[in-house]
Amino acid sequence: MSRSTHADWKQLAAELKIEGRAFIDGAYRHADDERRFDCVNPATGAKLADIAHCGEADVNKAVKAARRAFESGVWSSLPPIKRGGILKRFAALIREHADELALLETLDAGKPIGDTTSVDVPAAAHCVEWYAESIDKIGGEVAPVDPKLVGLVTREPVGVVAAVVPWNFPILMASWKFGPALAAGNAVIVKPSEKSPLTAIRVAALAKEAGIPDGIFQVLPGPGEVGKALALHMGVDCVAFTGSTAVGKLIAGYAAQSNLKRVWLELGGKSPNIILPDCPDLAQAARSAAGAIFYNMGEVCTAGSRVLVHSAIKERFLAELQAAAARYYPGDPLDPATSMGAIVDGIQHKKVLGYIDKGVSEGASLLLGGKAAHADKGLFIEPTVFDCPRPDLAICREEIFGPVLSVITFDDVEEAIRIANDTEYGLAAAVWTANVSTAHQVSRRLRAGTVWVNCYDEGGDMNFPFGGYKQSGNGRDKSLHALEKYTELKSTLIKL
Ligand code: NAP
Ligand code: MG
C-alpha cells in the first residue's frame, strides 16, 4: 500500500469524495423518490455521506434493465475469453483503487485499515480474477448414450441474480457472489447492507469502466426491504444471500411465495474450537483462538466463538488466551497499528453489550473485558472472555457477532464432539491434537462445512468451498462449486 501511516490515512479520509447513489442501468442515480439516508462512521459518529434509499420503484427499474441486458446476450453470449478479459480488467481496477476502497470500507464499517488493505480489498480483487480465469477452463459433458444420439450436458446462466449481502466483509462477501455470477454470464443486482454500502456503490463504476455492459452489474443501496423486494420479484431468477439465519428463512419464504427462484443461503454460526489435551502447541492454539474471535471485532460468520477446552489443560490455556486476547484492545481503525476497530453500528454495539450482561447474569465468569471502550469517541467493545459453567447458556448457543468468547470445559473427547455438534449451526469447527488419527476421526464427526485442524481461519484461497451445514445455510461460496449456483444444467439430446 502506498499510504502507510495513521496521518496519511487521516488525510486521505479528509479528502475523500464519496458516492452514495444507486447504480442502475449503467449510471449513478438517486432513488426514484429521492429519499436518502445517512452513512455514519462508527468509530467517530461522523456522517460520511447521503445514501440513496432505494425502494420498489428502483428494484423494478433495475430488474427490467437486468432482464433486458441478460436477454440481449451482450454478456452471456460473449466468447468466454472476452468475458474473462473484462472481468480481469475489473479485478485490476479494484487493485488500482485498493487504497480508496480499503479506506471506504474502514470508514463505513469500522474495520481496521491494516485488515481492509491486506485482506478485504485484495481478496475481492483476487476473487473476481479467479472466476474470470475459470471461464474458459471448464466445459460441459458429452454423456454416454445410445449411439444413435449425441447427449450434451451443459451449464447455462440462470439469468438475473440478486446478491443480498451483509456488512461484516462488505466488498468481499459481495465479490463472492458477483464474481462467480458474472463469470457464469448472469446479470447481477447487489443489495449491500444499509450499514456498509460504500464499497459496493464504488465498484459499480469500476465494473462499467472495465467494460461490463449496462444492466449487467447494478447496485441498490437501501434497507432490508430492498432485499425483500428482490427476493419476491418475479423477474429475479436467483437470490444469493449472506446474512443471518432469521433473514435467510424469510428469503426462502419469499422465493416460495413468488417464482421459486433459486435460493442460496450463507448464514450464521457458533463455531466450536476444540482444544484436546494433546494439543501440540498450547500457546499457538491460544493465539489462534484469540484471532478466531477477535479478528474483525468478532463480526465473522466463522468466528470461533466457542472454545471447548479439556479440563487437564484449561488453566494453562486460559493464561495464554488472556495474554493473547488483551492484544486486541480496540483502537482507531485508521491507525495501521490497530488490530481491532469499531463495532459496525449502535444497534450491534447494544446487542453485543446485552449479551455480555446476559453472560454475567447467567453465571458465567468474566475473565477479560466486558465493557465498551473509548465511549467518548465511538462504538468500541473490549475483547471479552467468559468461562462458562455449562454449555447451554445463551452466550454459548446464540450468535453474538461481536468480540465475546465463551469457554466451555470438557473431560473427554466424546463429550467435546457432542457439545460441538449440539447447535443449530454448522458453519465451521476446529480441533487441536497431535494425533493424526484423532484429527481425522474428530474432523469427520464435526457437522460443519469447514473443519480446521491445528489452525483456525486458514485457507483464504479461492479453491475451498465455503458454507454451512444445518441452519448455517446451503450451497457454497468460493471454489468452482460456486459456479453451480449461478447456472442451470441443460441436457440436449440430438438424434443422428
Ligand atoms: P442480516 O440482518 O440478515 O442482513 C443481511 C442482508 O439482508 C443485509 O443486506 C440486510 O439489509 C438484508 N435484509 C434484512 N432484512 C431483509 C429482509 N426481510 N429481506 C431481504 N433482505 C433483508 O445480517 P447482517 O446482520 O447484515 O450480517 C450478519 C449475519 O451474516 C451473521 O449472522 C453472520 O453469521 C452472517 N454471515 C454469514 C456468512 C457466511 O458466509 N455464512 C458470511 C458473513 C456473514 P440491511 O442490513 O440493510 O437491513
Ligand atoms: Mg456504515
XYZ file of C-alpha atoms and ligand atoms in Angstrom:
545
model
C 0.000 0.000 0.000
C 1.270 3.417 -0.837
C -0.195 5.040 2.304
C 1.300 3.652 5.388
C 0.949 5.994 8.344
C -2.002 6.899 10.500
C -1.602 10.543 9.442
C -1.624 9.583 5.734
C -4.895 7.715 6.104
C -6.485 10.523 8.092
C -5.519 12.986 5.398
C -6.795 10.769 2.613
C -10.052 10.316 4.542
C -10.477 14.069 4.838
C -10.046 14.480 1.063
C -12.226 11.542 0.049
C -15.215 12.160 -2.233
C -17.907 9.593 -1.511
C -20.562 8.423 -3.978
C -23.846 7.475 -2.345
C -26.191 6.977 -5.269
C -27.535 3.722 -6.616
C -26.024 2.319 -9.816
C -28.835 1.405 -12.198
C -28.583 0.596 -15.898
C -25.051 1.902 -16.260
C -25.321 5.179 -14.324
C -25.391 6.571 -10.807
C -28.915 7.674 -9.916
C -30.799 8.974 -6.916
C -33.567 6.801 -5.560
C -36.754 7.171 -7.581
C -38.432 9.131 -4.777
C -35.165 10.980 -3.990
C -35.131 9.551 -0.471
C -31.749 9.142 1.210
C -30.259 8.031 4.483
C -27.100 8.877 6.427
C -23.992 6.748 6.230
C -22.126 7.073 9.519
C -18.588 6.236 10.642
C -18.995 4.027 13.741
C -15.538 4.960 15.044
C -16.376 8.670 15.270
C -20.122 9.115 14.848
C -19.434 11.454 11.903
C -21.720 11.388 8.889
C -19.871 10.208 5.806
C -22.415 10.582 3.009
C -26.036 10.633 1.899
C -27.026 7.252 0.506
C -29.846 6.570 -1.942
C -32.696 4.922 -0.059
C -33.903 2.634 -2.842
C -37.389 1.194 -2.877
C -39.664 -0.882 -5.029
C -39.576 1.515 -7.999
C -35.781 1.253 -8.103
C -35.929 -2.527 -7.782
C -38.347 -2.659 -10.711
C -36.104 -0.433 -12.816
C -33.012 -2.481 -12.029
C -34.693 -5.817 -12.686
C -36.034 -4.533 -16.001
C -32.569 -3.339 -17.047
C -31.012 -6.602 -15.891
C -33.551 -8.693 -17.799
C -33.065 -6.662 -20.968
C -29.277 -6.845 -20.723
C -29.285 -10.536 -19.916
C -31.628 -11.492 -22.733
C -29.821 -9.381 -25.304
C -26.805 -11.671 -24.882
C -24.360 -8.726 -24.587
C -22.783 -10.530 -21.668
C -23.884 -14.152 -21.602
C -23.108 -14.678 -25.302
C -19.669 -13.093 -25.277
C -16.910 -15.509 -26.179
C -15.510 -16.762 -22.842
C -12.145 -15.176 -23.495
C -13.807 -11.770 -23.877
C -15.984 -12.049 -20.779
C -12.945 -13.282 -18.870
C -10.875 -10.390 -20.183
C -13.397 -7.817 -18.995
C -13.583 -9.416 -15.559
C -9.789 -9.460 -15.323
C -9.797 -5.762 -16.115
C -12.428 -5.298 -13.387
C -10.168 -7.106 -10.904
C -7.230 -4.942 -11.990
C -9.286 -1.784 -11.454
C -10.224 -2.936 -7.952
C -6.494 -3.328 -7.286
C -5.721 0.077 -8.800
C -8.267 1.636 -6.432
C -7.302 -0.523 -3.470
C -6.397 2.358 -1.152
C -9.635 4.172 -1.808
C -11.764 1.045 -1.422
C -9.981 -0.012 1.768
C -10.477 3.447 3.195
C -14.194 3.461 2.305
C -14.601 0.079 3.983
C -12.738 1.191 7.098
C -14.698 4.436 7.443
C -18.026 2.788 6.756
C -17.766 -0.386 8.836
C -15.124 0.394 11.489
C -12.743 -2.277 10.222
C -9.004 -1.750 10.834
C -7.231 -0.259 7.822
C -4.496 -2.870 8.222
C -7.134 -5.534 7.520
C -9.031 -3.813 4.709
C -5.762 -3.150 2.848
C -4.355 -6.645 3.395
C -7.467 -8.824 3.297
C -10.810 -7.380 2.184
C -9.842 -5.494 -0.951
C -7.064 -7.753 -2.308
C -9.205 -10.820 -1.636
C -12.149 -9.284 -3.508
C -9.901 -8.500 -6.498
C -8.462 -11.999 -6.361
C -11.960 -13.498 -6.266
C -13.053 -11.661 -9.421
C -9.823 -12.589 -11.197
C -10.069 -16.228 -10.104
C -13.546 -16.631 -11.585
C -12.514 -14.677 -14.690
C -9.784 -17.238 -15.228
C -12.164 -20.141 -14.735
C -14.462 -19.204 -17.606
C -12.563 -20.787 -20.471
C -11.247 -23.731 -18.449
C -14.375 -25.613 -17.557
C -16.855 -27.011 -20.036
C -19.799 -29.364 -20.177
C -20.036 -33.121 -20.666
C -20.792 -35.475 -23.503
C -22.864 -38.148 -21.826
C -22.603 -41.822 -22.746
C -25.802 -42.601 -24.618
C -27.329 -44.749 -27.363
C -25.049 -44.457 -30.435
C -27.942 -43.023 -32.441
C -27.867 -39.984 -30.190
C -25.460 -37.306 -29.058
C -26.098 -36.260 -25.471
C -24.737 -32.943 -24.226
C -24.832 -31.740 -20.656
C -24.187 -28.017 -20.452
C -24.474 -25.228 -17.969
C -26.248 -22.010 -18.821
C -26.501 -18.810 -16.778
C -29.566 -18.721 -14.555
C -30.416 -15.137 -15.600
C -30.975 -12.272 -13.181
C -29.171 -12.822 -9.882
C -29.847 -10.732 -6.775
C -26.960 -10.717 -4.287
C -28.101 -9.611 -0.836
C -25.041 -9.195 1.357
C -24.057 -8.275 4.937
C -21.884 -5.603 6.495
C -19.085 -7.570 8.114
C -16.962 -8.017 4.956
C -18.928 -5.797 2.601
C -16.872 -5.874 -0.593
C -15.543 -9.376 -0.031
C -18.947 -11.006 0.564
C -20.338 -9.107 -2.434
C -17.457 -10.329 -4.623
C -18.025 -13.938 -3.552
C -21.441 -13.565 -5.204
C -20.847 -11.259 -8.159
C -17.504 -12.880 -9.100
C -18.922 -16.299 -9.999
C -22.345 -14.965 -11.038
C -20.815 -12.571 -13.606
C -18.323 -15.188 -14.761
C -21.204 -17.565 -15.432
C -22.826 -14.930 -17.669
C -25.590 -13.558 -15.443
C -26.874 -10.052 -14.770
C -26.263 -9.209 -11.112
C -28.009 -6.788 -8.768
C -26.141 -6.230 -5.498
C -28.041 -5.131 -2.388
C -25.417 -4.098 0.188
C -26.324 -3.693 3.845
C -27.530 -0.214 4.746
C -24.775 -0.321 7.385
C -21.975 -0.577 4.808
C -22.997 0.358 1.256
C -19.960 2.417 0.166
C -17.640 -0.095 -1.479
C -20.390 -1.841 -3.445
C -21.512 1.548 -4.777
C -17.940 2.476 -5.706
C -17.055 -0.750 -7.511
C -20.077 -0.379 -9.785
C -18.274 2.431 -11.627
C -15.177 0.237 -11.904
C -17.288 -2.572 -13.371
C -18.544 -0.165 -16.015
C -15.056 1.176 -16.686
C -13.854 -2.400 -17.164
C -16.444 -2.898 -19.898
C -19.266 -4.721 -18.113
C -22.372 -3.740 -20.115
C -25.131 -1.534 -18.701
C -27.679 -3.535 -16.724
C -25.298 -6.428 -16.059
C -23.903 -5.053 -12.801
C -26.157 -2.862 -10.649
C -26.126 -1.787 -7.009
C -29.209 -0.860 -4.983
C -28.404 0.552 -1.550
C -31.228 0.734 0.954
C -32.787 -1.074 3.863
C -33.739 -4.739 4.176
C -36.952 -4.053 2.225
C -34.860 -3.741 -0.936
C -33.637 -7.296 -0.352
C -37.188 -8.392 0.272
C -38.452 -6.767 -2.928
C -35.697 -8.504 -4.902
C -36.379 -11.869 -3.280
C -40.114 -11.516 -4.020
C -39.627 -10.255 -7.583
C -40.970 -12.413 -10.395
C -38.192 -11.140 -12.664
C -35.343 -12.338 -10.443
C -34.181 -15.894 -11.150
C -31.860 -16.452 -8.222
C -31.168 -14.827 -4.886
C -27.781 -15.379 -3.309
C -27.885 -14.261 0.286
C -25.320 -13.891 3.040
C -26.609 -12.812 6.402
C -28.444 -14.007 9.462
C -30.317 -17.288 9.704
C -33.512 -15.402 10.604
C -33.467 -13.330 7.410
C -32.304 -16.356 5.415
C -35.504 -18.131 6.381
C -37.531 -15.119 5.223
C -35.700 -15.167 1.887
C -36.571 -18.833 1.368
C -40.187 -17.896 2.096
C -40.161 -15.005 -0.390
C -38.961 -17.374 -3.101
C -41.729 -19.803 -2.206
C -44.313 -17.010 -2.322
C -43.162 -15.767 -5.736
C -41.477 -17.691 -8.528
C -39.436 -20.364 -6.712
C -36.297 -18.512 -7.679
C -33.146 -20.376 -6.715
C -32.152 -19.527 -3.160
C -28.615 -19.795 -1.836
C -28.022 -19.014 1.796
C -24.799 -18.374 3.675
C -25.912 -17.833 7.247
C -24.725 -17.586 10.807
C -22.564 -19.766 13.008
C -21.492 -20.588 16.533
C -18.352 -22.401 15.668
C -16.571 -24.666 18.171
C -12.798 -24.643 18.569
C -11.823 -27.827 20.433
C -8.547 -27.931 22.348
C -7.684 -31.554 23.168
C -5.185 -32.383 25.927
C -2.559 -33.458 23.367
C -2.718 -30.072 21.613
C 0.735 -29.753 20.012
C 1.311 -26.106 20.942
C -0.932 -24.555 23.583
C 0.451 -21.034 23.172
C -0.173 -21.179 19.429
C -3.676 -22.589 19.990
C -4.415 -19.711 22.386
C -3.162 -17.061 19.948
C -5.180 -18.672 17.193
C -8.297 -18.878 19.407
C -7.963 -15.168 20.195
C -7.643 -14.299 16.490
C -10.589 -16.582 15.690
C -12.936 -14.469 17.818
C -11.351 -11.006 17.956
C -10.345 -10.598 14.313
C -12.793 -8.163 12.659
C -14.321 -7.412 16.097
C -15.780 -10.922 16.140
C -18.070 -9.871 13.290
C -17.157 -13.009 11.377
C -19.609 -15.741 10.429
C -16.975 -18.417 11.083
C -15.795 -16.788 14.338
C -14.511 -19.375 16.793
C -16.990 -18.135 19.367
C -16.981 -21.293 21.493
C -13.690 -22.643 22.789
C -14.064 -26.154 24.141
C -11.044 -26.906 26.312
C -10.090 -30.106 28.139
C -10.073 -29.741 31.926
C -6.477 -31.021 32.246
C -5.014 -28.123 30.243
C -7.615 -25.466 30.956
C -5.683 -23.292 33.413
C -2.562 -23.130 31.252
C -4.619 -22.486 28.136
C -6.629 -19.687 29.760
C -3.492 -17.900 30.930
C -2.140 -17.922 27.350
C -5.517 -16.969 25.937
C -5.947 -13.918 28.149
C -2.494 -12.652 27.219
C -3.246 -13.152 23.508
C -6.718 -11.582 23.768
C -5.509 -8.448 25.549
C -3.544 -7.551 22.399
C -6.834 -6.921 20.570
C -7.721 -3.852 22.628
C -9.656 -1.639 20.183
C -8.159 1.438 18.570
C -8.699 3.934 15.748
C -9.488 1.907 12.608
C -7.423 4.384 10.540
C -4.273 3.545 12.515
C -2.345 0.758 10.775
C -1.265 -0.498 14.221
C -4.877 -1.174 15.265
C -5.858 -4.830 15.415
C -9.484 -4.329 16.491
C -11.681 -1.497 15.274
C -15.237 -0.294 15.956
C -18.488 -2.238 16.089
C -20.468 -1.522 12.916
C -23.328 0.498 14.420
C -25.217 1.364 17.582
C -27.696 -1.494 17.200
C -24.965 -4.119 17.027
C -22.986 -2.406 19.815
C -26.015 -2.569 22.098
C -26.735 -6.168 21.139
C -23.198 -7.288 21.998
C -23.179 -5.441 25.337
C -26.581 -7.006 26.054
C -25.084 -10.480 25.563
C -22.220 -9.588 27.898
C -24.736 -8.611 30.601
C -26.620 -11.810 29.949
C -23.448 -13.886 30.327
C -22.803 -12.325 33.715
C -26.399 -12.774 34.864
C -26.411 -16.396 33.678
C -23.459 -17.114 35.948
C -20.500 -17.168 33.547
C -17.304 -15.682 34.989
C -15.869 -12.758 33.155
C -12.143 -13.406 32.620
C -11.379 -10.405 30.435
C -13.010 -7.242 29.109
C -16.770 -6.908 29.297
C -17.150 -3.184 28.684
C -17.493 -0.588 25.990
C -14.183 1.160 25.222
C -13.445 4.751 24.113
C -17.117 5.607 24.670
C -16.387 9.308 24.088
C -15.168 8.535 20.557
C -17.267 5.794 19.058
C -18.652 2.265 19.198
C -15.903 0.083 20.627
C -16.011 -3.017 22.852
C -13.172 -4.638 24.764
C -12.142 -8.157 23.840
C -14.247 -10.227 26.216
C -13.724 -13.773 27.520
C -16.171 -15.768 29.628
C -15.539 -19.008 31.485
C -18.884 -20.770 31.221
C -20.133 -23.265 33.807
C -22.430 -25.034 31.316
C -22.737 -25.271 27.512
C -26.419 -24.322 27.491
C -26.039 -20.629 28.366
C -27.349 -18.172 25.781
C -23.791 -16.875 25.230
C -22.748 -20.450 24.358
C -25.614 -21.073 21.941
C -26.587 -17.843 20.213
C -24.557 -15.999 17.613
C -23.350 -12.756 19.233
C -21.373 -11.479 16.236
C -19.045 -9.465 18.427
C -15.783 -9.811 20.395
C -17.147 -12.200 23.001
C -15.634 -15.638 23.565
C -17.349 -18.378 25.573
C -15.027 -21.000 27.044
C -16.585 -24.371 27.864
C -14.776 -27.168 29.726
C -14.990 -30.895 28.873
C -13.470 -34.084 30.249
C -13.342 -36.435 27.268
C -13.388 -36.249 23.503
C -16.871 -37.749 23.140
C -18.258 -35.007 25.334
C -16.415 -32.394 23.253
C -17.875 -33.704 19.992
C -21.361 -33.820 21.493
C -21.153 -30.213 22.725
C -19.581 -29.077 19.444
C -22.418 -30.530 17.365
C -25.189 -29.538 19.756
C -26.067 -26.378 17.822
C -28.465 -25.325 15.101
C -25.453 -24.073 13.150
C -22.773 -25.920 11.199
C -20.528 -23.395 9.508
C -17.041 -24.163 10.845
C -15.188 -26.018 13.582
C -11.615 -26.658 14.677
C -9.742 -29.277 16.648
C -6.249 -29.187 18.109
C -4.458 -32.515 18.585
C -1.051 -34.036 17.926
C -2.561 -37.380 16.980
C -3.265 -37.806 13.265
C -5.934 -40.455 13.846
C -7.742 -38.255 16.347
C -7.535 -35.374 13.885
C -9.272 -37.387 11.169
C -11.747 -39.085 13.461
C -12.881 -35.895 15.159
C -12.984 -33.805 11.980
C -15.173 -36.422 10.264
C -17.663 -36.262 13.090
C -17.893 -32.472 13.284
C -21.013 -31.362 11.395
C -19.609 -28.270 9.741
C -18.796 -27.002 6.248
C -15.185 -26.246 7.168
C -13.022 -28.031 9.729
C -9.582 -26.770 10.691
C -7.030 -28.975 12.400
C -4.332 -27.253 14.459
C -5.229 -23.882 12.958
C -8.201 -21.556 12.507
C -9.341 -19.449 9.568
C -6.668 -20.842 7.253
C -7.464 -21.278 3.558
C -8.216 -17.786 2.316
C -7.550 -19.236 -1.147
C -10.454 -19.341 -3.567
C -10.276 -23.082 -4.154
C -12.077 -24.158 -0.984
C -15.877 -24.184 -0.891
C -17.263 -22.063 1.928
C -20.644 -22.581 3.543
C -22.620 -24.366 6.145
C -24.371 -27.495 7.283
C -27.725 -27.287 9.061
C -29.076 -23.773 9.637
C -25.797 -22.192 8.560
C -27.141 -22.372 5.032
C -26.970 -24.255 1.757
C -24.814 -24.114 -1.332
C -21.239 -22.934 -1.205
C -19.431 -19.706 -1.961
C -15.889 -19.773 -3.413
C -14.330 -22.594 -5.445
C -15.614 -23.895 -8.788
C -18.640 -25.297 -6.943
C -19.990 -21.761 -6.527
C -20.489 -21.551 -10.301
C -23.126 -24.257 -9.951
C -25.329 -21.845 -8.009
C -25.474 -19.399 -10.880
C -26.127 -21.869 -13.678
C -28.865 -24.217 -14.798
C -27.991 -27.679 -16.068
C -29.270 -28.483 -19.535
C -29.432 -31.871 -21.243
C -29.523 -31.679 -25.045
C -30.219 -34.895 -26.972
C -29.582 -34.918 -30.687
C -30.853 -37.798 -32.829
C -28.342 -38.629 -35.533
P -28.892 -9.645 8.129
O -29.503 -8.710 9.063
O -29.535 -10.940 7.890
O -28.735 -8.845 6.760
C -28.141 -9.383 5.605
C -28.645 -8.630 4.402
O -30.058 -8.860 4.255
C -28.488 -7.124 4.504
O -28.230 -6.591 3.229
C -29.855 -6.700 5.000
O -30.154 -5.369 4.722
C -30.750 -7.632 4.229
N -32.083 -7.819 4.802
C -32.529 -7.514 6.035
N -33.828 -7.856 6.175
C -34.207 -8.392 4.995
C -35.416 -8.953 4.514
N -36.501 -9.039 5.260
N -35.440 -9.423 3.257
C -34.351 -9.380 2.477
N -33.179 -8.855 2.874
C -33.101 -8.373 4.119
O -27.402 -9.998 8.530
P -26.264 -8.974 8.923
O -26.541 -8.518 10.303
O -26.058 -7.978 7.858
O -24.988 -9.908 8.889
C -24.635 -10.705 9.943
C -25.029 -12.147 9.684
O -24.464 -12.615 8.468
C -24.498 -13.065 10.749
O -25.491 -13.978 11.131
C -23.359 -13.784 10.054
O -23.059 -15.037 10.594
C -23.851 -13.885 8.670
N -22.752 -14.087 7.733
C -22.630 -15.306 7.129
C -21.590 -15.550 6.249
C -21.470 -16.877 5.570
O -20.795 -16.940 4.563
N -22.094 -17.929 6.064
C -20.664 -14.547 5.967
C -20.810 -13.308 6.601
C -21.870 -13.098 7.478
P -29.898 -4.235 5.844
O -28.608 -4.553 6.522
O -29.840 -3.003 5.041
O -31.057 -4.326 6.786
Mg -21.618 2.347 7.983
